[in-house]
GROMACS .gro file of N, CA and C in nm:
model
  456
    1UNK      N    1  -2.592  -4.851  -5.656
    1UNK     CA    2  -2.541  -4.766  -5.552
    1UNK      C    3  -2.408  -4.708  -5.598
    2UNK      N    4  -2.405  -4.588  -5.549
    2UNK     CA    5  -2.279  -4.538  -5.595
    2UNK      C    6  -2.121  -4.565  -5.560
    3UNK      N    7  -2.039  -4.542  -5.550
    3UNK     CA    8  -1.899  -4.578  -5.469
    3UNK      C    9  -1.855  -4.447  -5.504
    4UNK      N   10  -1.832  -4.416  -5.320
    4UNK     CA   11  -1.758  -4.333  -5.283
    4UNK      C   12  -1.592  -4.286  -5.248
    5UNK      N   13  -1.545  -4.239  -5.365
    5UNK     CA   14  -1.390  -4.187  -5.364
    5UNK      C   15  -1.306  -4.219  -5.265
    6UNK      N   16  -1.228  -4.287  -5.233
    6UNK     CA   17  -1.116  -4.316  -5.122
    6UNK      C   18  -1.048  -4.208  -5.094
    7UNK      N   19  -1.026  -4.106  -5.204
    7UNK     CA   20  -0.977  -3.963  -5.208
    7UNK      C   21  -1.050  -3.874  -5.077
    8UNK      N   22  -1.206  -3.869  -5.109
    8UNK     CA   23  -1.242  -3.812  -4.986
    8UNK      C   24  -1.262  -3.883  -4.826
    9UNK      N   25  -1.235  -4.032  -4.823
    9UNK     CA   26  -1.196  -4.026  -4.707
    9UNK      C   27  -1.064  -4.006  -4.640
   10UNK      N   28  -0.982  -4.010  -4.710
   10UNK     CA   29  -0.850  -3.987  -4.676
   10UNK      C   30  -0.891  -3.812  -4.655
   11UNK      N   31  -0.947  -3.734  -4.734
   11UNK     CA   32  -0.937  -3.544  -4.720
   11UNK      C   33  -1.047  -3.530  -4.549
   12UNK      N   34  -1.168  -3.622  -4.556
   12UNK     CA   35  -1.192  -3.614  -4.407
   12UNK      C   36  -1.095  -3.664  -4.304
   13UNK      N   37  -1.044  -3.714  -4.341
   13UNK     CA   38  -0.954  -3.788  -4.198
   13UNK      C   39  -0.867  -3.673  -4.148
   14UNK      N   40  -0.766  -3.618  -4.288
   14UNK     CA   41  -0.714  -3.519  -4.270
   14UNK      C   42  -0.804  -3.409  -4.205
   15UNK      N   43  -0.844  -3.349  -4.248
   15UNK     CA   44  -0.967  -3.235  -4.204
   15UNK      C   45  -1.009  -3.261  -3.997
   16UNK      N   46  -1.018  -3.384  -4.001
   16UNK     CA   47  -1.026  -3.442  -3.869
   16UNK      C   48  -0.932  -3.399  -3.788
   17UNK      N   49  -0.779  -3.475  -3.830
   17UNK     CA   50  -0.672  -3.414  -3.733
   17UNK      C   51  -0.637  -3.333  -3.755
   18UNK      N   52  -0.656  -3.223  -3.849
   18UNK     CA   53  -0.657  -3.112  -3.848
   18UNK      C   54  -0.774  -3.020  -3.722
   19UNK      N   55  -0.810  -3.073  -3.694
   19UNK     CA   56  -0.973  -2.965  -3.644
   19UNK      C   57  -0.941  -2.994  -3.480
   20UNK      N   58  -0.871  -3.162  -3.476
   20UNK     CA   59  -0.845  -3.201  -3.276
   20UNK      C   60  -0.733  -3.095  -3.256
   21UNK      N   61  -0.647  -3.096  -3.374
   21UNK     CA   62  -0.513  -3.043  -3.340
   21UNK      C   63  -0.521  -2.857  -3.304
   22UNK      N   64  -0.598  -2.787  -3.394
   22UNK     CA   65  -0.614  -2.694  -3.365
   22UNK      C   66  -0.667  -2.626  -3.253
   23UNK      N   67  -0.775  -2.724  -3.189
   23UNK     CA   68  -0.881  -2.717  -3.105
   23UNK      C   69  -0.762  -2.761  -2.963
   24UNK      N   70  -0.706  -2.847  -2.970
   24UNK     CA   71  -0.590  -2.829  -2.841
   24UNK      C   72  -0.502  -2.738  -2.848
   25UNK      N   73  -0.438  -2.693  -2.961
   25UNK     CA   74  -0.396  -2.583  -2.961
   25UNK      C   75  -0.415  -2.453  -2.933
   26UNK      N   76  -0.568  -2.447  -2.940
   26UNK     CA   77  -0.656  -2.348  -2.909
   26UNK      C   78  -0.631  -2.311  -2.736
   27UNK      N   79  -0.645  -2.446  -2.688
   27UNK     CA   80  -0.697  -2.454  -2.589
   27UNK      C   81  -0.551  -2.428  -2.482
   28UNK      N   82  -0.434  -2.525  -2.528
   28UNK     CA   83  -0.347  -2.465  -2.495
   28UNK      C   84  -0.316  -2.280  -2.489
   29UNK      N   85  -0.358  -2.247  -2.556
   29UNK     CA   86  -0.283  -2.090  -2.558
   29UNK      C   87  -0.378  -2.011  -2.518
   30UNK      N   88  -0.535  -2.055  -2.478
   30UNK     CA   89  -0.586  -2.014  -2.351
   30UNK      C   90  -0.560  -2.024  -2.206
   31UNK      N   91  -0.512  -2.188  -2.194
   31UNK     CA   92  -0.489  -2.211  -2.040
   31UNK      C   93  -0.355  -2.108  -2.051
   32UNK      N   94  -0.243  -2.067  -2.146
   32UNK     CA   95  -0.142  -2.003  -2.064
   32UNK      C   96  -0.172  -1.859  -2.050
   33UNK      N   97  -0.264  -1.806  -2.133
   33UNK     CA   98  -0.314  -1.638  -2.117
   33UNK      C   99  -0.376  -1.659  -2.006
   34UNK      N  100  -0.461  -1.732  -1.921
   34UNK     CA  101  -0.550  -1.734  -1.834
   34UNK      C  102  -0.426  -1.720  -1.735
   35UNK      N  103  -0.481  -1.560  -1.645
   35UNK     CA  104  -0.423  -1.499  -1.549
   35UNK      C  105  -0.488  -1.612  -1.408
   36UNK      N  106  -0.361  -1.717  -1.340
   36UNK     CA  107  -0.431  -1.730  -1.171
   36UNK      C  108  -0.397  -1.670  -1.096
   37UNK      N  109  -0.536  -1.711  -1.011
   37UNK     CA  110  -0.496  -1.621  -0.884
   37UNK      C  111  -0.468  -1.729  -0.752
   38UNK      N  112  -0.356  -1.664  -0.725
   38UNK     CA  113  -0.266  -1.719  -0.608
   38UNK      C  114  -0.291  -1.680  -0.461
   39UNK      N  115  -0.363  -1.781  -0.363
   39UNK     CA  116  -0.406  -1.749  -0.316
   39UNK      C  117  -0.277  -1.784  -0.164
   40UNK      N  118  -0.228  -1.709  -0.068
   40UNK     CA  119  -0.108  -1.786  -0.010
   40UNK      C  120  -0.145  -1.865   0.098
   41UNK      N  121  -0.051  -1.942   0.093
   41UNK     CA  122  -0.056  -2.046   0.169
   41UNK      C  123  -0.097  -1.991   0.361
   42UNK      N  124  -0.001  -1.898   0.340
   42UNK     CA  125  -0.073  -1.872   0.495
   42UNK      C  126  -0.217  -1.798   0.543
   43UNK      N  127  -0.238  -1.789   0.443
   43UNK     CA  128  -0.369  -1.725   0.453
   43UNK      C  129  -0.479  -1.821   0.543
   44UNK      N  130  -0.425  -1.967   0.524
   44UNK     CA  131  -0.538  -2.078   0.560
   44UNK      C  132  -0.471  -2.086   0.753
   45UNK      N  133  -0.426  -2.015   0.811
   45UNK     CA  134  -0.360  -2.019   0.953
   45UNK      C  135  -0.412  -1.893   0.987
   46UNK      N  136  -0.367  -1.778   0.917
   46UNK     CA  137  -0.395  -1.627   0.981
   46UNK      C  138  -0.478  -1.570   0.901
   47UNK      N  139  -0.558  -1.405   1.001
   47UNK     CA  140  -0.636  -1.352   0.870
   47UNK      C  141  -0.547  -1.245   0.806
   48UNK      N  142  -0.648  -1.171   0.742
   48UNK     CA  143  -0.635  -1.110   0.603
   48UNK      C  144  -0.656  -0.980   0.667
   49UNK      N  145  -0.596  -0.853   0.594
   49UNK     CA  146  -0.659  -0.729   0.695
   49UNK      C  147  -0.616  -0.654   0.563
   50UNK      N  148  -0.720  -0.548   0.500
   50UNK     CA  149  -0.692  -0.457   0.442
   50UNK      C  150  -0.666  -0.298   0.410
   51UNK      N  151  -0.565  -0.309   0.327
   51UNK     CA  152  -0.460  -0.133   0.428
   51UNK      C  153  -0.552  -0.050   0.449
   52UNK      N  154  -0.666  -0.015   0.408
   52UNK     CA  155  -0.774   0.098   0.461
   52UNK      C  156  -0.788   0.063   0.602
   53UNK      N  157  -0.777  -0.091   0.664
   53UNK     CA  158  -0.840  -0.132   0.768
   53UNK      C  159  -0.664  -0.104   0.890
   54UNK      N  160  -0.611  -0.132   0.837
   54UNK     CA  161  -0.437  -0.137   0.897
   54UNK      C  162  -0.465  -0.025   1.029
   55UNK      N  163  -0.520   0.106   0.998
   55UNK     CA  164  -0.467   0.193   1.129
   55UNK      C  165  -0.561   0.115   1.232
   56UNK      N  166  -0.661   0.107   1.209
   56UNK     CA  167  -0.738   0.059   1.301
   56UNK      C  168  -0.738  -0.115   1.376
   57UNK      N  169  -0.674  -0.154   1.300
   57UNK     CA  170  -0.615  -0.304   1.357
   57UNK      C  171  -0.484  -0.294   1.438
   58UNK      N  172  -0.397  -0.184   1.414
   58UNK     CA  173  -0.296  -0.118   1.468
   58UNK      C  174  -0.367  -0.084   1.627
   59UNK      N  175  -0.453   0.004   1.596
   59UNK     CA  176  -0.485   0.078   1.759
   59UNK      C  177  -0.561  -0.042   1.822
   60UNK      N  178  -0.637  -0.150   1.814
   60UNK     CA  179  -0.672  -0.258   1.854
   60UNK      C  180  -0.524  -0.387   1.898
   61UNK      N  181  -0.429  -0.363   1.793
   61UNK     CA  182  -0.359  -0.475   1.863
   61UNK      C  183  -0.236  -0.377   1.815
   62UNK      N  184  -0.193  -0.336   1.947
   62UNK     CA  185  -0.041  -0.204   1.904
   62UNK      C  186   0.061  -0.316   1.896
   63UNK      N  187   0.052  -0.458   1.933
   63UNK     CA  188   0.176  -0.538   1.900
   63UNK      C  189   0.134  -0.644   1.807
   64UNK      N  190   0.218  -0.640   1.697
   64UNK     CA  191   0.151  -0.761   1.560
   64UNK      C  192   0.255  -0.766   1.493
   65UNK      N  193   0.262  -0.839   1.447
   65UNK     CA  194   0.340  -0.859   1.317
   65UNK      C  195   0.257  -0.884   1.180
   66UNK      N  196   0.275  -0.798   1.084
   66UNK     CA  197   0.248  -0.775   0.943
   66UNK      C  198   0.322  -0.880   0.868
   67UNK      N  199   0.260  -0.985   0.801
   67UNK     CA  200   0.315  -1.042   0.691
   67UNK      C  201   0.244  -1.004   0.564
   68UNK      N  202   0.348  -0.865   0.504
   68UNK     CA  203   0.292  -0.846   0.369
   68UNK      C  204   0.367  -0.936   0.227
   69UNK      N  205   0.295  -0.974   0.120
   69UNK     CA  206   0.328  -1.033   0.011
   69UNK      C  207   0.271  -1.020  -0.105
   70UNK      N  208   0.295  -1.024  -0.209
   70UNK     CA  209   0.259  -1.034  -0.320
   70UNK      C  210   0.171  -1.070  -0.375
   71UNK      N  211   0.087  -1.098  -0.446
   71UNK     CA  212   0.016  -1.239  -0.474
   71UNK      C  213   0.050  -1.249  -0.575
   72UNK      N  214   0.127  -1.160  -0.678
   72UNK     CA  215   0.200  -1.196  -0.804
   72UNK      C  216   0.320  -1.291  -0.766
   73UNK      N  217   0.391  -1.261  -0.629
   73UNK     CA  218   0.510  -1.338  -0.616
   73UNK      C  219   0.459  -1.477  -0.541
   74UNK      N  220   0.484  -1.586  -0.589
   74UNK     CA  221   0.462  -1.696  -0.533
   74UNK      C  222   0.603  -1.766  -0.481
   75UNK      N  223   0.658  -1.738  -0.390
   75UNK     CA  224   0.738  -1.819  -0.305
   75UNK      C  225   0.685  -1.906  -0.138
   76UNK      N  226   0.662  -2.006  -0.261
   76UNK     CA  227   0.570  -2.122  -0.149
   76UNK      C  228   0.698  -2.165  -0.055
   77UNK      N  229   0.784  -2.166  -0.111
   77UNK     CA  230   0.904  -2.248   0.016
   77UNK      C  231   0.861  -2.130   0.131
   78UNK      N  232   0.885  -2.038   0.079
   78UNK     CA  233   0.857  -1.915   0.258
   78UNK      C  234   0.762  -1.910   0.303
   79UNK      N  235   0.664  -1.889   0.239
   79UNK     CA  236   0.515  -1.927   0.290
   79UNK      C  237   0.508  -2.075   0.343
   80UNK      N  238   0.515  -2.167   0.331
   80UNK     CA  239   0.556  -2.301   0.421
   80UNK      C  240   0.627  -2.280   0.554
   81UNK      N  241   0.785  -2.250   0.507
   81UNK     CA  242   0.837  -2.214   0.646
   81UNK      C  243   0.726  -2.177   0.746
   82UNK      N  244   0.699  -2.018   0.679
   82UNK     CA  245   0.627  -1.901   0.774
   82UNK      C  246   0.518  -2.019   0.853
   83UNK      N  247   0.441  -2.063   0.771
   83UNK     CA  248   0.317  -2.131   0.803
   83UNK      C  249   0.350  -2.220   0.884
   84UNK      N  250   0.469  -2.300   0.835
   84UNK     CA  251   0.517  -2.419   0.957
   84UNK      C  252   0.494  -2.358   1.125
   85UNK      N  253   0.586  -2.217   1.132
   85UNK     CA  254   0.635  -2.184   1.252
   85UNK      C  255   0.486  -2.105   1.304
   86UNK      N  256   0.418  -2.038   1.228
   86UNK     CA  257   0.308  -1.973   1.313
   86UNK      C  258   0.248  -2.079   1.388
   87UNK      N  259   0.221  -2.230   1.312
   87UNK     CA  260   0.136  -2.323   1.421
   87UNK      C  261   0.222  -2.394   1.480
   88UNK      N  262   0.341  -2.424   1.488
   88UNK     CA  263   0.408  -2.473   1.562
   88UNK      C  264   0.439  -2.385   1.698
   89UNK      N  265   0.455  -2.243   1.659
   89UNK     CA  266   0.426  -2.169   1.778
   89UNK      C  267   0.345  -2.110   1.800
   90UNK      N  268   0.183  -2.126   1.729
   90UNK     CA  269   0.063  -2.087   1.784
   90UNK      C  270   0.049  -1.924   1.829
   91UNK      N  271   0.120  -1.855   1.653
   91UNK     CA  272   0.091  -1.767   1.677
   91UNK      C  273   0.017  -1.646   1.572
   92UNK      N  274  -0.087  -1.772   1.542
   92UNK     CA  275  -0.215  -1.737   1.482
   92UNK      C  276  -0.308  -1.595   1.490
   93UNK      N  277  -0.257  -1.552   1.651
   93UNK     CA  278  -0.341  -1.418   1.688
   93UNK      C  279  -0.257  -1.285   1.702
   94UNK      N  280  -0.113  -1.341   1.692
   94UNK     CA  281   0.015  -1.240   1.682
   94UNK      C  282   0.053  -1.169   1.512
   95UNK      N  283  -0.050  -1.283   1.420
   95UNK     CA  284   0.040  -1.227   1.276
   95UNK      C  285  -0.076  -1.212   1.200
   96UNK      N  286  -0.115  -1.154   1.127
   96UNK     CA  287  -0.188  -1.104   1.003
   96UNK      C  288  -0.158  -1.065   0.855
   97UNK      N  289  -0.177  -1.084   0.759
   97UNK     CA  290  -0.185  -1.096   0.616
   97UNK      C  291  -0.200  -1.013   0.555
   98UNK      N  292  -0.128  -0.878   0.478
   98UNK     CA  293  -0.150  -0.757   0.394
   98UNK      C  294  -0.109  -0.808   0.245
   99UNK      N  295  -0.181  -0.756   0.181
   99UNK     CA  296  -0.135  -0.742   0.040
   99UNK      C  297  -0.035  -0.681  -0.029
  100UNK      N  298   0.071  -0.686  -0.045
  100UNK     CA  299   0.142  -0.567  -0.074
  100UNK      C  300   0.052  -0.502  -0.189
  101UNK      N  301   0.009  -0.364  -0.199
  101UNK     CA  302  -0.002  -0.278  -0.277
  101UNK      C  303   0.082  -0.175  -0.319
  102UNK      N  304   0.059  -0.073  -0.392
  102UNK     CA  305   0.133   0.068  -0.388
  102UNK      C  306   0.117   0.164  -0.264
  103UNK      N  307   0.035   0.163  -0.206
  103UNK     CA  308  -0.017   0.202  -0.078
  103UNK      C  309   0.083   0.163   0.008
  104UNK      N  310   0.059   0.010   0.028
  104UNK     CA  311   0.172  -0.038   0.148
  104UNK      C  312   0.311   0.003   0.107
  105UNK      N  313   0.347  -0.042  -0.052
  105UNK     CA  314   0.458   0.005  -0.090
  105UNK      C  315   0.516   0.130   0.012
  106UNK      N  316   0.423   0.228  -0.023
  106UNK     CA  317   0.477   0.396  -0.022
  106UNK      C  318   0.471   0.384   0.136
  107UNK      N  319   0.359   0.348   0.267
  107UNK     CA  320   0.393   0.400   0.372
  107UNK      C  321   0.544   0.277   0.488
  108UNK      N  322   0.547   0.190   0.382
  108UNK     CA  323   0.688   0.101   0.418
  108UNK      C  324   0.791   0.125   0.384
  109UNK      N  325   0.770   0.225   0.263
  109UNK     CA  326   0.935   0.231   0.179
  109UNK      C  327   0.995   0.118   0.121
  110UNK      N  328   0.920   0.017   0.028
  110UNK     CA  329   0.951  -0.145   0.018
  110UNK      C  330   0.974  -0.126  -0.085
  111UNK      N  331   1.074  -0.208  -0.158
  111UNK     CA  332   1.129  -0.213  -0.260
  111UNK      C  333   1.034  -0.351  -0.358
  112UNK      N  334   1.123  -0.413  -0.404
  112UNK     CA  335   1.080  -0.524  -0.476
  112UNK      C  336   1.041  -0.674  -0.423
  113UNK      N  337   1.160  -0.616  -0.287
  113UNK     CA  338   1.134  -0.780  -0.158
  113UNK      C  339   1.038  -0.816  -0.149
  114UNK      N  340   0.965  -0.949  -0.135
  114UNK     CA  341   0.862  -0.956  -0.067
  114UNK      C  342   0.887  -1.122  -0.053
  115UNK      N  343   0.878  -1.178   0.019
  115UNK     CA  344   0.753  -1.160   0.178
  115UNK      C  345   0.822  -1.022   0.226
  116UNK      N  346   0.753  -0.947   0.299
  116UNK     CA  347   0.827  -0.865   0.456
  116UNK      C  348   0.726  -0.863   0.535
  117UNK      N  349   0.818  -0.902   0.641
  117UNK     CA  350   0.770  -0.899   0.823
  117UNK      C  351   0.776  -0.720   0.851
  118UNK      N  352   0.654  -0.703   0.926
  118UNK     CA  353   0.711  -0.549   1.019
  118UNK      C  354   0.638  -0.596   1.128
  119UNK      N  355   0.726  -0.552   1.244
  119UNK     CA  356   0.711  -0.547   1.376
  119UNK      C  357   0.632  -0.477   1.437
  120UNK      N  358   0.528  -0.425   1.504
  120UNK     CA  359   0.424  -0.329   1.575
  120UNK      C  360   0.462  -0.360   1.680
  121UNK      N  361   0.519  -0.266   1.788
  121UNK     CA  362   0.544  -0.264   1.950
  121UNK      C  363   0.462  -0.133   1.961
  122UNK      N  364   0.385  -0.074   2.068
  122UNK     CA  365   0.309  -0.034   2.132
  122UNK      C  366   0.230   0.092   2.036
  123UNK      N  367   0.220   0.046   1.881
  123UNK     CA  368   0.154   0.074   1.776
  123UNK      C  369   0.274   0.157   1.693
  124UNK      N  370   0.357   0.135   1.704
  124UNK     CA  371   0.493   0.197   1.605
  124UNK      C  372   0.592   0.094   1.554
  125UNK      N  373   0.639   0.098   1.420
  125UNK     CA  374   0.707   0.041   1.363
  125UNK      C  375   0.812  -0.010   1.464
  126UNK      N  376   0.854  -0.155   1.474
  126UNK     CA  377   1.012  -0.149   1.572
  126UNK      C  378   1.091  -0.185   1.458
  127UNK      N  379   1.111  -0.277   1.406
  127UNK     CA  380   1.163  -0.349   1.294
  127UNK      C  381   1.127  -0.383   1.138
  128UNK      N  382   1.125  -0.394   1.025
  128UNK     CA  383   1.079  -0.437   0.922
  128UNK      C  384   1.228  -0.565   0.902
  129UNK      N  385   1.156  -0.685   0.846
  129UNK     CA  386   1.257  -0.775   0.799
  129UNK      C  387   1.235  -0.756   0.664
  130UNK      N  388   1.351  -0.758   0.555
  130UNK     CA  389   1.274  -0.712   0.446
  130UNK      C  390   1.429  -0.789   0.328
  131UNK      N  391   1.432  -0.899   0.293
  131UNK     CA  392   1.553  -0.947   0.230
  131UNK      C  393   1.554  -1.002   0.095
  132UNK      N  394   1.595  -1.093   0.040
  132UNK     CA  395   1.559  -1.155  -0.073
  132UNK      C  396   1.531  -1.290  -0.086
  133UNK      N  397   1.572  -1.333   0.031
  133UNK     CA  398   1.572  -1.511   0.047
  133UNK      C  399   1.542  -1.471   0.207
  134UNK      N  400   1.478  -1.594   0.256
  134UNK     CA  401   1.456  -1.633   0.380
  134UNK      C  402   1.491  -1.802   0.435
  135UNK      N  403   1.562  -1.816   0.545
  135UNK     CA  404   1.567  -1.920   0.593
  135UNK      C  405   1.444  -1.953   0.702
  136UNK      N  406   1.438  -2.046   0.782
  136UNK     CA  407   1.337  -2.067   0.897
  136UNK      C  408   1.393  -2.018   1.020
  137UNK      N  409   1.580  -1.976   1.016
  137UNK     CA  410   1.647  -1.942   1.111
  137UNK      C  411   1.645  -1.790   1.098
  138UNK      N  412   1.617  -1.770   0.973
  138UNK     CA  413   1.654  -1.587   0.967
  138UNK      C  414   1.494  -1.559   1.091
  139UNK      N  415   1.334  -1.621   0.980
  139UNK     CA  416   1.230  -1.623   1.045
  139UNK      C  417   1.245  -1.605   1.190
  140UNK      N  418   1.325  -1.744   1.280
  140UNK     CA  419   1.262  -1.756   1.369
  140UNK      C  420   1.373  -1.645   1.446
  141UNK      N  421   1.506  -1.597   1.431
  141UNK     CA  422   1.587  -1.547   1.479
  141UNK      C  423   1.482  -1.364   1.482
  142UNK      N  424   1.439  -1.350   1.401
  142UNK     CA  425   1.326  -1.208   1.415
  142UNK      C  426   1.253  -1.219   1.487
  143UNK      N  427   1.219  -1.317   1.522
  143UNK     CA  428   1.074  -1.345   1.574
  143UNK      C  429   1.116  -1.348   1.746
  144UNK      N  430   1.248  -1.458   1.782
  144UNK     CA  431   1.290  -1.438   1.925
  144UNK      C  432   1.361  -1.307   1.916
  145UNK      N  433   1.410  -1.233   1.853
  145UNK     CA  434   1.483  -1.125   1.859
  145UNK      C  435   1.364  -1.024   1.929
  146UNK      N  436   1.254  -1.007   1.877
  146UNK     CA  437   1.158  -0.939   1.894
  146UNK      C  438   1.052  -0.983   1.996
  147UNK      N  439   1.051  -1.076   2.035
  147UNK     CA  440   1.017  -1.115   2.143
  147UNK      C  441   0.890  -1.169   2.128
  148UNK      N  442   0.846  -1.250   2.001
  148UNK     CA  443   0.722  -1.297   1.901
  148UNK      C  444   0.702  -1.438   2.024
  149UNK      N  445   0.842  -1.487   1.985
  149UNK     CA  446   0.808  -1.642   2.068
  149UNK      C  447   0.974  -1.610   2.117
  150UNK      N  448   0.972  -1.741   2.257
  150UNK     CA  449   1.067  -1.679   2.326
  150UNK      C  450   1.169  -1.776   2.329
  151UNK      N  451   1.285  -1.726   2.324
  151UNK     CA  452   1.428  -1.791   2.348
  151UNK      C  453   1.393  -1.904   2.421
  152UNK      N  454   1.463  -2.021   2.390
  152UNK     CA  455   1.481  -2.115   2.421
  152UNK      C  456   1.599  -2.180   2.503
   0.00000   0.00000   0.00000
């Protein structure tokens, strides 16, 4: 029988961690190209309405509040807040979910902010909240300001 070189098991072994290492490496620099999609948190409380659909959810409910956002921007602390206070004040049928697009962009005049609140009173803009940071006091101070949920 023959005897086989110690040389080539040492060149498979190598060849081995060579082949795991690449292959996680691989795999690494797929999971970070792989685009997610962010789906927001409040979405699981209120619905979803899309801007083709907006005038007509407008003439159905002339008082609402618009929570438009990103889905590129993920700021879960505000989306929490937001989400905290809609079910704490059960107002699940008062707020609805836009996407920000270029569309919404252009008929809001919105800059880079996002989350933004806009106000609907008897189907016309009253207010847009529109900042860079949000507290739960800025939230809820718009919300009694506007007469969403009421002074306490």
């Amino acid at each position: 029988m023959r005897e086989i070189p110690k040389k080539n098991y040492v060149i498979l072994g190598a060849m081995t961690v060579f082949v795991v290492a690449l292959v996680f490496g691989l795999m690494n620099l797929y999971n970070s190209n792989k685009k997610e999609d962010y789906n927001p948190i409040v979405k699981e409380v209120i619905n979803e309405i899309k801007y083709d659909d907006l005038e007509s959810y407008i003439i159905d409910n002339p008082n609402a509040l618009l929570y438009i956002n990103d889905s590129e921007y993920k700021n879960k602390k505000v989306e929490k807040l937001f989400k905290d206070i809609i079910v704490d004040y059960n107002l699940q049928q008062s707020v609805v979910y836009i996407e920000k697009t270029e569309q919404v962009k252009k008929e809001y005049d919105l800059k880079n902010e996002t989350p933004v609140f806009v106000l609907y009173k008897d189907g016309k803009v009253k207010e847009v909240l529109s900042q860079k940071t949000y507290s739960k006091d800025d939230i809820l101070n718009f919300l009694k300001r506007n007469e969403i949920i009421e002074n306490d």
